[in-house]
Coordinates of C-alpha atoms and ligand atoms in Angstrom, one line a residue:
X1 CA 17.4 -10.5 -22.8
X2 CA 14.8 -12.4 -25.2
X3 CA 12.3 -13.6 -22.9
X4 CA 10.9 -16.0 -25.4
X5 CA 14.0 -18.2 -24.7
X6 CA 12.8 -18.8 -21.3
X7 CA 10.1 -21.2 -20.2
X8 CA 7.2 -19.9 -18.1
X9 CA 7.1 -22.9 -15.9
X10 CA 9.9 -24.5 -14.0
X11 CA 7.8 -27.7 -14.6
X12 CA 8.5 -27.2 -18.4
X13 CA 12.2 -27.5 -17.7
X14 CA 11.9 -30.5 -15.6
X15 CA 13.9 -33.7 -17.0
X16 CA 13.9 -37.1 -15.1
X17 CA 16.8 -37.5 -12.8
X18 CA 18.0 -34.2 -13.4
X19 CA 18.7 -33.2 -9.7
X20 CA 20.4 -30.1 -8.4
X21 CA 20.6 -30.9 -4.9
X22 CA 22.2 -33.5 -2.5
X23 CA 20.8 -34.2 0.8
X24 CA 23.1 -35.1 3.8
X25 CA 22.9 -38.8 4.6
X26 CA 20.2 -39.6 6.9
X27 CA 21.5 -40.6 10.2
X28 CA 18.2 -40.5 12.2
X29 CA 16.5 -43.8 13.2
X30 CA 13.9 -45.1 10.9
X31 CA 10.2 -44.4 11.6
X32 CA 7.4 -45.8 9.8
X33 CA 4.9 -43.1 8.8
X34 CA 1.3 -44.3 9.1
X35 CA -0.2 -44.9 5.8
X36 CA -3.2 -42.5 6.7
X37 CA -1.0 -39.4 6.5
X38 CA 1.9 -40.6 4.0
X39 CA 1.7 -40.1 0.2
X40 CA 0.3 -42.8 -2.0
X41 CA 2.7 -41.7 -4.8
X42 CA 5.8 -39.3 -4.8
X43 CA 5.4 -35.6 -5.3
X44 CA 5.8 -34.6 -8.8
X45 CA 8.3 -32.0 -8.3
X46 CA 10.2 -30.5 -11.1
X47 CA 13.8 -32.0 -11.6
X48 CA 16.2 -29.4 -12.6
X49 CA 20.0 -28.7 -12.2
X50 CA 21.1 -25.5 -10.2
X51 CA 22.1 -23.4 -13.2
X52 CA 18.6 -24.0 -15.0
X53 CA 16.8 -22.9 -11.8
X54 CA 18.9 -19.9 -11.3
X55 CA 18.4 -18.6 -14.9
X56 CA 14.8 -19.4 -14.7
X57 CA 14.0 -17.3 -11.6
X58 CA 16.8 -14.6 -12.4
X59 CA 15.1 -14.0 -15.8
X60 CA 11.6 -13.8 -14.4
X61 CA 12.8 -11.3 -11.9
X62 CA 13.8 -9.1 -14.6
X63 CA 10.2 -8.9 -15.5
X64 CA 9.4 -7.3 -12.4
X65 CA 9.2 -3.6 -12.0
X66 CA 9.8 -1.9 -8.6
X67 CA 10.9 1.6 -7.2
X68 CA 14.6 0.5 -7.7
X69 CA 13.9 0.1 -11.5
X70 CA 12.0 3.2 -12.3
X71 CA 9.8 6.1 -11.3
X72 CA 6.5 4.7 -9.8
X73 CA 3.8 7.3 -9.3
X74 CA 1.2 5.0 -8.0
X75 CA -1.2 7.4 -6.2
X76 CA -2.3 6.7 -2.5
X77 CA 0.4 4.0 -2.3
X78 CA 3.4 6.2 -1.5
X79 CA 5.9 4.0 -3.4
X80 CA 9.0 6.0 -1.8
X81 CA 12.6 4.8 -2.3
X82 CA 13.6 2.3 0.7
X83 CA 17.2 3.4 1.5
X84 CA 19.6 0.4 1.6
X85 CA 20.7 1.2 4.9
X86 CA 17.1 0.0 6.0
X87 CA 18.0 -3.5 4.7
X88 CA 21.4 -3.4 6.0
X89 CA 19.9 -3.1 9.6
X90 CA 17.3 -5.9 8.9
X91 CA 20.1 -8.1 7.6
X92 CA 22.0 -8.0 11.0
X93 CA 22.1 -11.4 12.6
X94 CA 21.1 -9.9 16.0
X95 CA 17.9 -8.9 14.6
X96 CA 17.5 -11.5 11.9
X97 CA 18.1 -14.7 13.9
X98 CA 15.8 -14.2 16.9
X99 CA 12.5 -15.8 17.8
X100 CA 9.4 -14.3 19.2
X101 CA 9.1 -16.7 22.0
X102 CA 12.9 -16.3 23.1
X103 CA 13.1 -15.1 26.8
X104 CA 12.8 -11.4 26.9
X105 CA 16.2 -11.0 28.7
X106 CA 17.7 -12.3 25.5
X107 CA 15.8 -9.9 23.2
X108 CA 16.4 -6.6 25.0
X109 CA 17.8 -4.9 22.0
X110 CA 14.8 -5.8 19.6
X111 CA 12.4 -4.7 22.3
X112 CA 14.2 -1.6 22.6
X113 CA 13.6 -1.1 18.9
X114 CA 9.9 -1.7 19.2
X115 CA 9.6 0.6 22.3
X116 CA 11.4 3.4 20.2
X117 CA 9.3 3.1 17.4
X118 CA 6.0 3.2 19.6
X119 CA 7.2 6.3 21.2
X120 CA 8.2 8.2 17.9
X121 CA 5.0 7.2 16.0
X122 CA 3.2 8.5 19.2
X123 CA 4.9 11.7 18.9
X124 CA 4.6 12.0 15.1
X125 CA 0.8 11.4 15.3
X126 CA -0.1 12.9 18.6
X127 CA -1.4 9.6 20.2
X128 CA -0.8 8.3 23.6
X129 CA 0.2 4.6 22.8
X130 CA 0.9 2.3 19.6
X131 CA 0.4 -1.3 19.0
X132 CA 2.8 -2.6 16.3
X133 CA 0.9 -6.1 15.7
X134 CA -1.5 -5.2 12.6
X135 CA 0.7 -6.3 9.3
X136 CA -1.1 -3.8 6.9
X137 CA -3.0 -0.8 6.6
X138 CA -6.3 -2.8 6.2
X139 CA -5.3 -5.0 9.1
X140 CA -4.7 -1.7 11.1
X141 CA -8.2 -0.5 10.3
X142 CA -9.9 -3.7 11.5
X143 CA -7.9 -3.5 14.7
X144 CA -8.7 0.1 15.0
X145 CA -12.6 -0.5 14.5
X146 CA -12.3 -3.4 17.0
X147 CA -11.0 -1.1 19.6
X148 CA -13.7 1.5 18.9
X149 CA -16.5 -1.2 19.0
X150 CA -15.0 -2.6 22.4
X151 CA -15.1 0.9 23.6
X152 CA -18.7 1.4 22.9
X153 CA -19.5 -2.0 24.2
X154 CA -17.7 -1.2 27.5
X155 CA -20.3 1.6 28.1
X156 CA -23.1 -0.8 27.2
X157 CA -23.8 1.6 24.1
X158 CA -24.7 -1.1 21.6
X159 CA -26.7 0.6 19.4
X160 CA -23.7 2.3 17.7
X161 CA -23.3 0.2 14.6
X162 CA -22.5 2.6 11.9
X163 CA -19.5 3.9 10.3
X164 CA -19.4 7.0 8.4
X165 CA -17.1 6.9 5.4
X166 CA -16.6 9.6 2.8
X167 CA -17.3 8.7 -0.9
X168 CA -13.7 9.6 -1.8
X169 CA -12.5 6.8 0.7
X170 CA -10.0 4.1 -0.1
X171 CA -11.9 0.9 -0.6
X172 CA -10.3 -0.8 2.5
X173 CA -12.3 1.7 4.8
X174 CA -15.8 0.4 4.0
X175 CA -14.4 -3.0 3.7
X176 CA -12.8 -3.1 7.1
X177 CA -16.1 -1.7 8.6
X178 CA -18.1 -4.5 7.2
X179 CA -15.7 -7.1 8.2
X180 CA -15.9 -5.7 11.7
X181 CA -19.7 -6.3 11.4
X182 CA -20.6 -2.6 11.2
X183 CA -22.6 -0.8 8.7
X184 CA -21.0 1.5 6.3
X185 CA -22.9 5.1 5.6
X186 CA -21.4 7.2 3.0
X187 CA -21.0 10.9 3.2
X188 CA -20.7 13.1 0.1
X189 CA -17.9 15.1 -1.2
X190 CA -18.6 18.7 -2.2
X191 CA -17.5 20.1 -5.8
X192 CA -14.1 21.3 -4.2
X193 CA -13.6 17.6 -3.3
X194 CA -13.8 17.9 0.7
X195 CA -16.4 16.4 2.9
X196 CA -20.1 18.1 2.5
X197 CA -20.7 19.1 6.2
X198 CA -24.4 19.6 5.4
X199 CA -24.7 15.7 4.3
X200 CA -22.6 14.9 7.2
X201 CA -25.0 16.5 9.6
X202 CA -27.9 14.5 8.2
X203 CA -25.9 11.1 8.9
X204 CA -25.0 12.0 12.7
X205 CA -27.1 10.3 15.5
X206 CA -26.5 7.9 18.5
X207 CA -26.3 5.0 16.1
X208 CA -22.8 6.3 14.9
X209 CA -19.9 4.2 16.2
X210 CA -17.1 6.4 14.1
X211 CA -16.2 8.3 11.3
X212 CA -13.3 7.1 9.3
X213 CA -11.1 9.6 7.2
X214 CA -7.9 10.1 5.6
X215 CA -6.4 13.7 5.6
X216 CA -5.1 14.9 3.2
X217 CA -7.9 13.0 1.3
X218 CA -7.7 10.8 -1.6
X219 CA -7.8 13.8 -3.9
X220 CA -4.8 15.1 -2.0
X221 CA -6.8 17.9 -0.4
X222 CA -6.5 18.9 3.0
X223 CA -9.8 18.7 4.7
X224 CA -10.1 22.3 5.7
X225 CA -13.0 21.8 8.0
X226 CA -11.3 19.0 10.0
X227 CA -11.8 20.6 13.3
X228 CA -15.4 21.2 12.8
X229 CA -16.1 17.4 11.6
X230 CA -14.3 16.0 14.5
X231 CA -16.5 18.3 16.8
X232 CA -19.6 17.2 15.2
X233 CA -18.8 13.3 15.4
X234 CA -17.7 13.8 19.0
X235 CA -20.8 15.7 19.9
X236 CA -23.1 12.8 18.7
X237 CA -20.9 10.4 20.7
X238 CA -18.8 8.7 17.8
X239 CA -15.2 8.5 17.7
X240 CA -12.7 9.6 14.8
X241 CA -10.6 7.2 12.9
X242 CA -7.6 8.5 10.9
X243 CA -6.5 6.4 7.9
X244 CA -2.9 7.3 8.0
X245 CA -2.0 6.1 4.5
X246 CA -1.7 9.7 3.6
X247 CA 0.4 10.8 6.6
X248 CA 3.5 11.5 4.5
X249 CA 2.7 15.3 3.5
X250 CA 2.0 15.9 7.2
X251 CA 5.3 14.4 8.7
X252 CA 6.6 16.4 11.7
X253 CA 4.4 19.3 10.6
X254 CA 1.0 18.5 11.9
X255 CA -0.5 15.7 13.7
X256 CA -4.0 13.7 13.5
X257 CA -4.0 13.6 17.2
X258 CA -4.2 17.6 17.4
X259 CA -7.1 17.5 14.8
X260 CA -8.9 15.4 17.2
X261 CA -8.6 11.9 15.9
X262 CA -8.9 9.0 18.6
X263 CA -7.6 6.2 16.6
X264 CA -5.2 6.2 13.9
X265 CA -3.1 3.6 11.7
X266 CA -0.1 4.4 9.8
X267 CA 1.3 2.4 7.0
X268 CA 5.0 1.7 7.8
X269 CA 5.4 0.4 4.3
X270 CA 4.2 3.7 2.7
X271 CA 5.2 6.8 4.9
X272 CA 8.2 5.1 6.6
X273 CA 9.9 3.7 3.3
X274 CA 9.8 0.0 3.9
X275 CA 9.4 -2.2 0.7
X276 CA 5.8 -3.1 -0.4
X277 CA 3.9 -4.3 -3.3
X278 CA 3.2 -7.8 -4.3
X279 CA 1.4 -8.5 -1.1
X280 CA 3.8 -7.7 1.6
X281 CA 5.4 -7.6 4.1
X282 CA 3.7 -4.5 5.4
X283 CA 2.8 -3.0 8.9
X284 CA 0.1 -1.1 10.0
X285 CA 0.6 0.2 13.7
X286 CA -2.4 1.4 15.5
X287 CA -2.3 4.4 17.7
X288 CA -4.9 5.4 20.3
X289 CA -5.6 8.4 22.7
X290 CA -6.3 8.3 26.3
X291 CA -7.3 5.1 27.7
X292 CA -8.3 3.3 24.6
X293 CA -5.2 1.3 24.9
X294 CA -7.0 -1.0 27.1
X295 CA -9.0 -2.2 24.2
X296 CA -6.0 -3.3 21.9
X297 CA -7.4 -6.6 20.6
X298 CA -5.2 -9.8 20.1
X299 CA -5.1 -9.6 16.4
X300 CA -1.5 -11.2 16.3
X301 CA 0.4 -13.0 19.3
X302 CA 3.7 -11.7 18.5
X303 CA 5.3 -8.2 17.7
X304 CA 4.1 -7.8 14.1
X305 CA 6.4 -7.6 11.2
X306 CA 9.6 -6.8 13.3
X307 CA 12.0 -6.5 10.5
X308 CA 9.7 -4.1 8.8
X309 CA 9.4 -2.1 12.0
X310 CA 13.1 -2.0 12.1
X311 CA 13.4 -0.5 8.8
X312 CA 10.8 2.1 9.4
X313 CA 12.8 2.9 12.7
X314 CA 16.2 3.1 10.7
X315 CA 14.5 5.5 8.2
X316 CA 13.1 7.8 10.7
X317 CA 16.4 7.9 12.7
X318 CA 18.4 8.4 9.5
X319 CA 16.3 11.6 8.6
X320 CA 16.3 12.9 12.2
X321 CA 13.9 15.3 13.8
X322 CA 14.6 18.1 11.6
X323 CA 15.0 16.5 8.1
X324 CA 11.7 14.7 8.5
X325 CA 9.8 18.0 8.3
X326 CA 11.3 18.4 4.7
X327 CA 9.4 15.2 3.5
X328 CA 6.0 16.5 3.1
X329 CA 6.8 19.8 1.5
X330 CA 9.1 18.0 -1.0
X331 CA 6.4 15.4 -1.6
X332 CA 4.0 18.4 -2.2
X333 CA 6.3 20.4 -4.3
X334 CA 6.9 17.5 -6.7
X335 CA 3.3 16.6 -7.1
X336 CA 2.4 20.2 -7.6
X337 CA 5.2 20.6 -10.3
X338 CA 3.7 17.7 -12.3
X339 CA 0.3 19.0 -12.1
X340 CA 1.2 22.6 -13.1
X341 CA 3.2 21.2 -16.1
X342 CA 0.4 18.9 -17.6
X343 CA -2.9 20.5 -16.6
X344 CA -3.2 22.1 -20.2
X345 CA -3.3 18.6 -21.7
X346 CA -4.9 16.4 -18.9
X347 CA -8.2 17.4 -17.4
X348 CA -7.9 18.7 -13.9
X349 CA -11.2 18.4 -12.2
X350 CA -10.3 19.9 -8.8
X351 CA -8.2 22.9 -9.1
X352 CA -7.7 23.6 -5.5
X353 CA -4.3 23.3 -3.7
X354 CA -3.4 20.0 -3.2
X355 CA -0.6 18.1 -1.3
X356 CA 1.5 15.1 -2.1
X357 CA -0.8 13.7 -4.9
X358 CA -3.6 15.0 -7.3
X359 CA -6.1 13.4 -9.7
X360 CA -6.4 13.9 -13.4
X361 CA -9.6 13.0 -15.2
X362 CA -8.2 11.4 -18.5
X363 CA -6.9 13.7 -21.4
X364 CA -8.2 17.2 -21.8
X365 CA -9.0 16.5 -25.5
X366 CA -12.0 14.2 -25.1
X367 CA -12.4 13.7 -28.8
X368 CA -9.6 11.2 -29.4
X369 CA -11.4 8.3 -27.8
X370 CA -8.2 7.5 -25.8
X371 CA -8.7 6.5 -22.3
X372 CA -7.0 6.5 -19.0
X373 CA -6.4 2.8 -19.4
X374 CA -4.5 3.5 -22.9
X375 CA -2.4 6.3 -21.3
X376 CA -1.3 4.0 -18.3
X377 CA -0.3 1.2 -20.8
X378 CA 1.6 3.6 -23.1
X379 CA 3.5 4.8 -20.1
X380 CA 5.0 1.3 -19.6
X381 CA 6.7 1.6 -23.0
X382 CA 8.8 4.5 -21.5
X383 CA 9.9 2.4 -18.5
X384 CA 7.4 4.2 -16.1
X385 CA 5.1 2.5 -13.8
X386 CA 1.4 3.8 -14.4
X387 CA -0.3 6.0 -11.8
X388 CA -3.3 4.6 -9.9
X389 CA -6.0 4.6 -12.5
X390 CA -9.9 4.7 -12.2
X391 CA -9.7 5.5 -8.6
X392 CA -11.0 7.4 -6.7
X393 CA -14.4 6.6 -8.1
X394 CA -15.7 10.3 -8.3
X395 CA -14.4 10.7 -11.9
X396 CA -14.7 8.4 -14.8
X397 CA -11.2 8.7 -16.1
X398 CA -9.4 9.1 -12.8
X399 CA -5.6 8.9 -12.9
X400 CA -3.9 9.6 -9.4
X401 CA -0.4 10.8 -9.5
X402 CA 1.9 10.5 -6.3
X403 CA 5.6 11.3 -7.1
X404 CA 6.9 11.1 -3.5
X405 CA 9.7 13.4 -2.3
X406 CA 12.4 11.1 -3.4
X407 CA 12.3 12.0 -7.3
X408 CA 14.9 14.2 -8.8
X409 CA 13.7 17.1 -11.1
X410 CA 15.5 15.2 -14.0
X411 CA 13.1 12.1 -13.6
X412 CA 10.2 14.1 -13.0
X413 CA 10.9 16.5 -16.2
X414 CA 11.3 13.0 -18.1
X415 CA 7.8 12.0 -16.8
X416 CA 6.3 15.0 -17.8
X417 CA 7.8 15.0 -21.2
X418 CA 6.4 11.5 -21.7
X419 CA 2.9 12.3 -20.5
X420 CA 3.0 15.5 -23.0
X421 CA 4.2 13.0 -25.9
X422 CA 1.3 10.6 -25.1
X423 CA -1.1 13.4 -25.2
X424 CA 0.1 14.5 -28.5
X425 CA 0.0 10.9 -29.8
X426 CA -3.6 10.6 -28.7
X427 CA -4.3 13.4 -31.1
X428 CA -2.0 12.3 -34.1
X429 CA -1.8 8.5 -33.9
X430 CA -4.7 7.3 -31.4
X431 CA -4.0 3.9 -32.5
X432 CA -0.7 3.9 -31.2
X433 CA -1.8 4.7 -27.9
X434 CA -4.8 2.3 -28.0
X435 CA -2.7 -0.5 -28.8
X436 CA 0.1 0.0 -26.2
X437 CA 2.1 -1.3 -24.6
X438 CA 4.4 -2.4 -27.5
X439 CA 7.7 -3.0 -25.7
X440 CA 6.7 -5.1 -22.7
X441 CA 6.9 -8.9 -22.6
X442 CA 3.3 -9.3 -22.3
X443 CA 0.7 -6.9 -24.0
X444 CA -2.6 -6.3 -22.7
X445 CA -4.3 -8.8 -20.8
X446 CA -8.0 -9.3 -20.3
X447 CA -8.2 -8.1 -16.8
X448 CA -12.0 -8.6 -16.9
X449 CA -11.9 -12.0 -17.9
X450 CA -9.0 -12.7 -15.3
X451 CA -11.1 -11.3 -12.6
X452 CA -14.3 -13.0 -13.4
X453 CA -12.7 -16.6 -14.4
X454 CA -9.4 -16.7 -12.7
X455 CA -7.4 -19.7 -13.7
X456 CA -5.1 -20.4 -10.8
X457 CA -3.4 -23.4 -11.9
X458 CA -1.4 -23.9 -15.2
X459 CA -3.4 -26.3 -17.3
X460 CA -0.3 -28.2 -18.0
X461 CA 1.1 -28.1 -14.5
X462 CA 2.0 -31.6 -13.3
X463 CA 1.6 -30.3 -9.7
X464 CA -2.0 -30.1 -10.3
X465 CA -2.3 -33.9 -10.2
X466 CA -0.6 -34.4 -7.0
Ligands
PLP1 C1 -3.1 1.9 1.0 C2 -4.1 2.4 1.7 C3 -5.0 1.7 2.6 C4 -4.8 0.2 2.9 O1 -3.4 -0.2 3.2 P1 -2.6 -1.6 3.1 O2 -1.3 -1.5 3.7 O3 -2.6 -1.6 1.5 O4 -3.7 -2.5 3.5 C5 -6.0 2.4 3.4 N1 -6.2 3.6 2.9 C6 -5.5 4.4 2.1 C7 -5.9 5.8 1.8 C8 -4.5 3.9 1.3 O5 -3.8 4.4 0.3

């Protein structure tokens, strides 16, 4: 479909009086709306016939890329397939058409769903109780840190204001700590990519509220000293927070609770297959050990994103207790296979055994001038979503690849072949890679300008004048 045929803005398709809807006759009594709250002139909405609207949005939706379109190896984000049975359950009117303020005797089925999910998450993570209210991983982090802060406050231990975060951590970890009013202290990684215990020891004292970690960490490495780390932090009176975004490779095999973590969040939209990207809807339930549940804050008056929770429960029950243990090994196998097949043409800075994801540091041949950004853009020409790039910040040309367990060997082989072809092109025709993408509706955008000077309203958008 030639995208040039279609306008970018529905407003550009608007023609006066071309109206595609008919409202029912107003049979309500007339009320005068006070002039203080009524419009001075009519809203300038686009006027389009139904077919124009359908084509406009259908063609735009075709420019979107999702897991249902193609391979999406976006490291750290676990872009796993959302089985359609999840959506079938979420579309059932019994679940779809309820209201959070409905009397509880009429919502027993839905409450059973939330209770089952809380119990299963507790079993999978080794926690004693869960709240389903947080609506994303970052929301869960904030919730968890509020729990930790309340715990210290309840003991009048108010000098604990620091949160220790490894230098490989996801950006939301320090951000959540800062939003919670806590001070972020960074701990270094060793050359093998895991937490430096000597550096950690120098940061531990009676001002530490918690340490936040994800395990396996952002480089896909299992923190082999985790039991020792937990012991050190507990000994100084701090609590351990588990960022569960990387729970996927451990599912049903080992549990953060058994490692000694006190508070965890899980990302239902990552590990438990519910759709994500584009800003939502997510779900980041928080689990706690012992009597920390008394500090669950009121971050959301209702039950969280219920239909996301229902999808996650459907995914878990579809797999069952035994099959769920296959998820981690398969995700790890897929990642290891890609790593081994590409490590001669892409630089592998950390060679240790990794789990469900790993990081390359750009092309092995540094003489071509082709960057990680160029490789990511060139991948789009072949219908692959790019990996996560320039994160973690430990390497200048980071490329973080997470294939998930869902992909067939054929898809992965195709990806490997394309990555090898791009590495070859970088040597033989570097300009071809540097000027990519060539086959997408939009070429390279100036992302620095877009970030520094965002233009959020189309200059010709009549709605702007409303
Ligand atoms: C995705 C992710 C988060 C944040 O989760 P959101 O649901 O995107 O807010 C936190 N930590 C890690 C390691 C992640 O990958």
